[in-house]
Short mmCIF file of C-alpha atoms in Angstrom, two decimals:
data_model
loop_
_atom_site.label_atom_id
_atom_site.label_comp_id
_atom_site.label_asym_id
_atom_site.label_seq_id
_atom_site.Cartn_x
_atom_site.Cartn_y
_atom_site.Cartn_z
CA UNK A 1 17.07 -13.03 35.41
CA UNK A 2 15.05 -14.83 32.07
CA UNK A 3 16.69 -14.04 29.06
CA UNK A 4 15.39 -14.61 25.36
CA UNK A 5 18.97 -15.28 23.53
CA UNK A 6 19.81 -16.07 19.67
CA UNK A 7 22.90 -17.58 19.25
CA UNK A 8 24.94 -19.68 16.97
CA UNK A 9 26.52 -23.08 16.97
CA UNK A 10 29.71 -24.34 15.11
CA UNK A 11 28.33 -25.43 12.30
CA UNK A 12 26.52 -21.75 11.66
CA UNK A 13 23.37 -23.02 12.38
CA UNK A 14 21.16 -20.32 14.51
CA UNK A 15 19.36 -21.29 18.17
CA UNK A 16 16.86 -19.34 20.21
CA UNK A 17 15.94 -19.96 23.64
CA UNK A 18 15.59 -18.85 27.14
CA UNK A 19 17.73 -18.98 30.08
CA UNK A 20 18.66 -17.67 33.57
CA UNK A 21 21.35 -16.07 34.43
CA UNK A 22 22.37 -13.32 36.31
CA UNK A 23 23.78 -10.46 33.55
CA UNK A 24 24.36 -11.11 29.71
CA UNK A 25 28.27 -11.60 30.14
CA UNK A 26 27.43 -14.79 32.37
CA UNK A 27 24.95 -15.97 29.93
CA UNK A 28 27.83 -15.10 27.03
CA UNK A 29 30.31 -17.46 29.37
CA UNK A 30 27.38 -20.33 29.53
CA UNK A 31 26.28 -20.34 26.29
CA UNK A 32 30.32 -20.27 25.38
CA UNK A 33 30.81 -23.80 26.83
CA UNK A 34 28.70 -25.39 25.09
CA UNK A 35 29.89 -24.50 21.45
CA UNK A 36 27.49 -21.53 21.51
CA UNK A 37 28.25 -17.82 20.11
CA UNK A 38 25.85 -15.00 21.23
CA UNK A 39 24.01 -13.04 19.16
CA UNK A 40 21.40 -11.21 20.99
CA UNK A 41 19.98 -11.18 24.35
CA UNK A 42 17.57 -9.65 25.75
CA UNK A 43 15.54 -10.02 29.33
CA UNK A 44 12.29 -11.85 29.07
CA UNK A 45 8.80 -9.99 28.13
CA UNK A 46 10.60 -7.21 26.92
CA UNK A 47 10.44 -6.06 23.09
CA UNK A 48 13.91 -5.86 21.21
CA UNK A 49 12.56 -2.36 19.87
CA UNK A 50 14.58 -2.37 16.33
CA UNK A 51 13.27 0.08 13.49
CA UNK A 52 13.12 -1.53 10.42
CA UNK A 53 16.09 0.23 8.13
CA UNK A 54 16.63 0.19 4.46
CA UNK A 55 19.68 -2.75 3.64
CA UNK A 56 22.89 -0.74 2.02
CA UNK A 57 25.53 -1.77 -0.11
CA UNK A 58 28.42 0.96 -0.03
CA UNK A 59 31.71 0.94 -1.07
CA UNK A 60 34.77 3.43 -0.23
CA UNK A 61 35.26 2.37 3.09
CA UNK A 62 38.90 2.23 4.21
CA UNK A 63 41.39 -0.80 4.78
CA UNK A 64 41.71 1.20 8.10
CA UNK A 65 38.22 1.48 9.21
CA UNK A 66 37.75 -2.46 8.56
CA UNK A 67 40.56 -3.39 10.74
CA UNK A 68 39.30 -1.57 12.96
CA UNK A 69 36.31 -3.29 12.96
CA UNK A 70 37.69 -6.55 13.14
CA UNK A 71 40.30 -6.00 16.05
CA UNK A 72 37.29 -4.37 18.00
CA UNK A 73 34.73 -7.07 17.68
CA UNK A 74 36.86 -9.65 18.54
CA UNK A 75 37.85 -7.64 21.83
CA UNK A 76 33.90 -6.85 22.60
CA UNK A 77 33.07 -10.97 21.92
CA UNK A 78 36.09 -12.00 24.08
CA UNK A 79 34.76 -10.13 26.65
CA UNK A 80 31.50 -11.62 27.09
CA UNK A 81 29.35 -8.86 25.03
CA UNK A 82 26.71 -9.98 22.72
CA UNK A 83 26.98 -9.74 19.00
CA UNK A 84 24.70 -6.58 18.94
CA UNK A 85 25.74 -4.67 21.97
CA UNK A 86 29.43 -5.11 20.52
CA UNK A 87 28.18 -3.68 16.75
CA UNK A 88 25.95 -0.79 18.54
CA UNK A 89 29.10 -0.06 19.97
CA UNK A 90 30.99 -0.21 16.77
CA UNK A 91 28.42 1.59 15.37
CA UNK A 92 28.47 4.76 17.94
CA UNK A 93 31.81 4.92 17.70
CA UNK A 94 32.86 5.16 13.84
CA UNK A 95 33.12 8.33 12.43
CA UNK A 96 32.72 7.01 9.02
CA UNK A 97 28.93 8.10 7.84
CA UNK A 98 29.28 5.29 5.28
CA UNK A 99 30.51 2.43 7.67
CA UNK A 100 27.93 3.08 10.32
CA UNK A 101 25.00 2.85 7.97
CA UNK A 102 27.27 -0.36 6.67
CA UNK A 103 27.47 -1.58 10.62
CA UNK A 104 23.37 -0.27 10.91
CA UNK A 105 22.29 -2.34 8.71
CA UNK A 106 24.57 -5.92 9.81
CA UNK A 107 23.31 -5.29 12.89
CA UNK A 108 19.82 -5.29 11.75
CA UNK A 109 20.12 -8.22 9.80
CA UNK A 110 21.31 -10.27 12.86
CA UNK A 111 18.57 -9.49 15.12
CA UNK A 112 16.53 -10.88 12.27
CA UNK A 113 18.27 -14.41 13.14
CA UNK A 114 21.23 -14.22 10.45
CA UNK A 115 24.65 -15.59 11.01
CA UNK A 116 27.13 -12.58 10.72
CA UNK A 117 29.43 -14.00 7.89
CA UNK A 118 25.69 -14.13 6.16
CA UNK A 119 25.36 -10.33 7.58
CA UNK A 120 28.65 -9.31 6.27
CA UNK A 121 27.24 -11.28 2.61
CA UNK A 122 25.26 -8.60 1.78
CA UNK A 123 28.13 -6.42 1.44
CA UNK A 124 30.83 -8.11 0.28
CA UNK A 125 31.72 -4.91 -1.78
CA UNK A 126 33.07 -3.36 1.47
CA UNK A 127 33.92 -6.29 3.72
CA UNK A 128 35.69 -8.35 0.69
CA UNK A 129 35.33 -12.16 -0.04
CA UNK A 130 38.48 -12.77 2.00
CA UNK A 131 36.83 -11.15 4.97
CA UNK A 132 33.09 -12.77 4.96
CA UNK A 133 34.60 -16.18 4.33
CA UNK A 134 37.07 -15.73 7.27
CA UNK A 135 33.98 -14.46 9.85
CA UNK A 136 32.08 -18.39 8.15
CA UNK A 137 35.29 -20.17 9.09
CA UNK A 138 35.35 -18.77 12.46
CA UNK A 139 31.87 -19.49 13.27
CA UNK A 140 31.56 -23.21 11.96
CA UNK A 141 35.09 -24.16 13.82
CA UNK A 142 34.18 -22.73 16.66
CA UNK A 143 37.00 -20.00 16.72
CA UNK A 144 34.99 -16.69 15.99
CA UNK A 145 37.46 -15.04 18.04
CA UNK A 146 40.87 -16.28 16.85
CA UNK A 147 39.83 -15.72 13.11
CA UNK A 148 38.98 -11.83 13.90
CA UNK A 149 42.25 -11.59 16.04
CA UNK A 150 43.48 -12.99 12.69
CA UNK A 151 41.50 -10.65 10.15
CA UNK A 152 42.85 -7.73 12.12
CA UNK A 153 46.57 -8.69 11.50
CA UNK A 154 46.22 -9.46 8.05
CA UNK A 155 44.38 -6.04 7.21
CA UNK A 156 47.33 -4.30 9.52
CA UNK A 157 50.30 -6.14 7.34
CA UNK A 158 48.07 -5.40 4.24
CA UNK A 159 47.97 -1.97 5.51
CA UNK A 160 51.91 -1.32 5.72
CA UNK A 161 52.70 -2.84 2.53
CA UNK A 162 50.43 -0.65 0.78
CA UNK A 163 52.13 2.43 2.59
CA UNK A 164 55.24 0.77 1.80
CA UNK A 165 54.08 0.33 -2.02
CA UNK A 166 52.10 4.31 -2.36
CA UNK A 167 55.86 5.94 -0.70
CA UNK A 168 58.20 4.18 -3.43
CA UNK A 169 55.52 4.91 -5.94
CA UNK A 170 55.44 8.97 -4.72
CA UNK A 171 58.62 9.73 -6.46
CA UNK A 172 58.03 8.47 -10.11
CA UNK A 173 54.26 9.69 -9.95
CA UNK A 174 55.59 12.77 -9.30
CA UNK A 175 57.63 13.20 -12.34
CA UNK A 176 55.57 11.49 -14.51
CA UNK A 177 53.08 14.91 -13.74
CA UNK A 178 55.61 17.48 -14.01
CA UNK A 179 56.36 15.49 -17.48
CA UNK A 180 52.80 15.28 -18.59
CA UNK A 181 52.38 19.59 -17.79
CA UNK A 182 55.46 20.08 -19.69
CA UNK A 183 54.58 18.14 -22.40
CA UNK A 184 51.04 20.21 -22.33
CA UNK A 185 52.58 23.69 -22.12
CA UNK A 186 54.91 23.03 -24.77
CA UNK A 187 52.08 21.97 -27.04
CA UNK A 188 50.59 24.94 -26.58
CA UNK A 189 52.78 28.15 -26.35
CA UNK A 190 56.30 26.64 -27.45
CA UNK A 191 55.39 24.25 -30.54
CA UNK A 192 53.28 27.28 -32.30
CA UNK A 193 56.24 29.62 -32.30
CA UNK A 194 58.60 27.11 -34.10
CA UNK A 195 55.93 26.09 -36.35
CA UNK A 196 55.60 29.70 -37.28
CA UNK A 197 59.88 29.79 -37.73
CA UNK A 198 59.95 26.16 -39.51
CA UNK A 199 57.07 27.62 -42.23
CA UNK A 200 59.34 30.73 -42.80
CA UNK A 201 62.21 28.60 -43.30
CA UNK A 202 60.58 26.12 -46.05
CA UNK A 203 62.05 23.09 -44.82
CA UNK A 204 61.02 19.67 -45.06
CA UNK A 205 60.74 17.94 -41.71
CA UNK A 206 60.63 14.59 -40.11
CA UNK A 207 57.61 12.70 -39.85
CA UNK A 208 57.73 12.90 -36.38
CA UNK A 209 58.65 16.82 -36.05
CA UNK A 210 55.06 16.75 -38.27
CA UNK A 211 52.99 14.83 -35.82
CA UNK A 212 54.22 16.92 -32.86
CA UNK A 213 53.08 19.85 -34.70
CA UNK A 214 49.72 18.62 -36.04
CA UNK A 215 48.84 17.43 -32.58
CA UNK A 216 49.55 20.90 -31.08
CA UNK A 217 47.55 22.45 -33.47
CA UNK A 218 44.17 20.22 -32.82
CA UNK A 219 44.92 20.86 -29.15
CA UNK A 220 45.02 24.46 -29.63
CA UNK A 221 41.91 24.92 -32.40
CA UNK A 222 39.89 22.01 -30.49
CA UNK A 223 40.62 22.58 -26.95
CA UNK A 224 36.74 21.90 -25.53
CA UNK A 225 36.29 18.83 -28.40
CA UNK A 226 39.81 17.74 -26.69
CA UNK A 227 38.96 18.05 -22.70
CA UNK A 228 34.81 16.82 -24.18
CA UNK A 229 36.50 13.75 -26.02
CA UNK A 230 38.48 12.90 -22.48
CA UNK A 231 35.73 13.01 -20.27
CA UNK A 232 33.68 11.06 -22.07
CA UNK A 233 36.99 8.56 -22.46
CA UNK A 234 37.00 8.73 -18.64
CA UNK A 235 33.47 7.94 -18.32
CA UNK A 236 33.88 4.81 -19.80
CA UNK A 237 36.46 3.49 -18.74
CA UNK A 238 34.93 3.64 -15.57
CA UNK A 239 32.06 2.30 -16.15
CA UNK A 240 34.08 -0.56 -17.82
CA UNK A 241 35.95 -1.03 -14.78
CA UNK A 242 32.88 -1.78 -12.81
CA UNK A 243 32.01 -4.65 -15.24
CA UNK A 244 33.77 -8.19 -14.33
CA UNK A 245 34.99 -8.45 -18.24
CA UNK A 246 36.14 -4.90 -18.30
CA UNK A 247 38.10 -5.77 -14.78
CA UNK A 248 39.83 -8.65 -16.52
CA UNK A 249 40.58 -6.90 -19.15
CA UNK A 250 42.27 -3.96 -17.33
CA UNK A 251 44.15 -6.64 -15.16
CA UNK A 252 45.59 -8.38 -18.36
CA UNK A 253 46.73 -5.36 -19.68
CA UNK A 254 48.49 -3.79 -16.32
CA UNK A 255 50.37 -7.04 -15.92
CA UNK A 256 51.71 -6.44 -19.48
CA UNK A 257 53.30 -3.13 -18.73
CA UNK A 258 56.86 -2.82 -18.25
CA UNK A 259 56.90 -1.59 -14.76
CA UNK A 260 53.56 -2.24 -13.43
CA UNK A 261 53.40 -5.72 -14.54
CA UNK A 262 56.21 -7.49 -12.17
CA UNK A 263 55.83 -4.14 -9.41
CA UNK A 264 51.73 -5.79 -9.06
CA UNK A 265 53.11 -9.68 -9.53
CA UNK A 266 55.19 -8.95 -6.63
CA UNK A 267 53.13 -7.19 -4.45
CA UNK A 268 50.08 -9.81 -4.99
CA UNK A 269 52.40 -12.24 -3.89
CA UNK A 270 53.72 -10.38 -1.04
CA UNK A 271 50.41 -10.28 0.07
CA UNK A 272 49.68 -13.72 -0.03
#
């Protein structure tokens, strides 16, 4: 059988030609040997038949879904599958709305004659520099395989440390909220009632008896200016966060916190 095949070379450079061979796999095994990665195949005269889809950039997909993905592929390209039989695959099979668009769309962009590190470029807020440049390695050495194989580990220890990390975190988190509704309920029901004893007493108190008792007086006679002034707070701190200064920024100051500072040196270098 003639088959119309795209593939790629070590050095990421893309090829297109024809070729006999009996099923895809055995053309997958030929074009192997000679430094060649398959990206599509299809049997001669016969259209590819790909809709043209919108390209998507989407973040919130998790460490687990991506590792996944990675440990998959590799399996599917070891086998002898092409590059887009293995992502349809992928793609049928994750139950992640967001990811399969994510998958869609790579999938597209390679049956336009795109490496897949360049397919996995275009969203780089999912797939992660680390990732993309990984998939480029693989495909200019030659060892597409070995580097998912590798991808997958790293994403599974990245995986258990951050369970590790989130369990000995549970505890103090924990308190820290019981602490914070404490602290609000007092404000609120127990702080008026001894401001109403300390006035009948006519005693001079400490500065800081005074604060405690002027905040739980704003809180109580501007409740919606309080929870108004904290979404709006929220709000932009978000939107900070999604700026690279305001990133910076937030990562200078959480490595100059008591606890979080060495608890994120040390798990940054765990990680590496």
């Amino acid at each position: 059988m003639l088959f119309h095949y795209t593939a790629i070379n070590r050095a990421g450079a893309v090829q297109k030609g024809e070729r006999e061979a009996v099923d895809e796999k055995e053309l997958s095994r030929a074009l192997r040997q000679e430094g060649l990665l398959l990206t599509l195949s299809r049997p001669g005269g016969r259209d590819s038949g790909i809709s043209s889809l919108l390209a998507f950039s989407i973040g919130g997909i998790s460490l687990v879904d991506r590792m996944v993905f990675a440990r998959n592929l590799g399996v599917m390209v070891g086998a002898g599958i092409s590059m887009t039989r293995a992502l349809e695959a992928l793609e049928e099979q994750s139950k992640n709305k967001k990811f399969k668009i994510v998958i869609g769309d790579v999938k597209k962009r390679i049956t336009e004659g795109i490496s897949l590190s360049a397919a996995l470029g275009a969203h780089r807020d999912v797939f992660g520099d680390f990732f993309v440049h990984m998939i480029e390695a693989g495909e200019v050495s030659g060892k597409f395989e070995g580097a998912l194989r590798l991808l997958a580990r790293q994403m599974k220890r990245d995986h258990d440390l951050r369970a590790k990390v989130r369990s000995a975190m549970m505890y103090p988190a924990i308190v820290f909220t019981v602490l914070v509704g404490i602290g609000i309920l007092m404000l609120v029901y127990v702080v008026p009632t001894l401001t109403q004893t300390f006035k009948e007493l006519e005693i001079k108190l400490p500065p800081t008896t005074q604060f405690i008792i002027s905040t739980s007086d704003f809180v109580q006679n501007y409740a919606i200016y309080t929870l108004g002034g904290l979404t709006i707070f929220a709000y932009l701190a978000y939107r900070a966060l999604k700026s690279s200064a305001g990133k910076a920024a937030f990562d200078r100051v959480i490595l100059r916190l008591p606890v979080l500072g060495p608890l994120t040196q040390k798990l940054n270098a765990a990680r590496m």
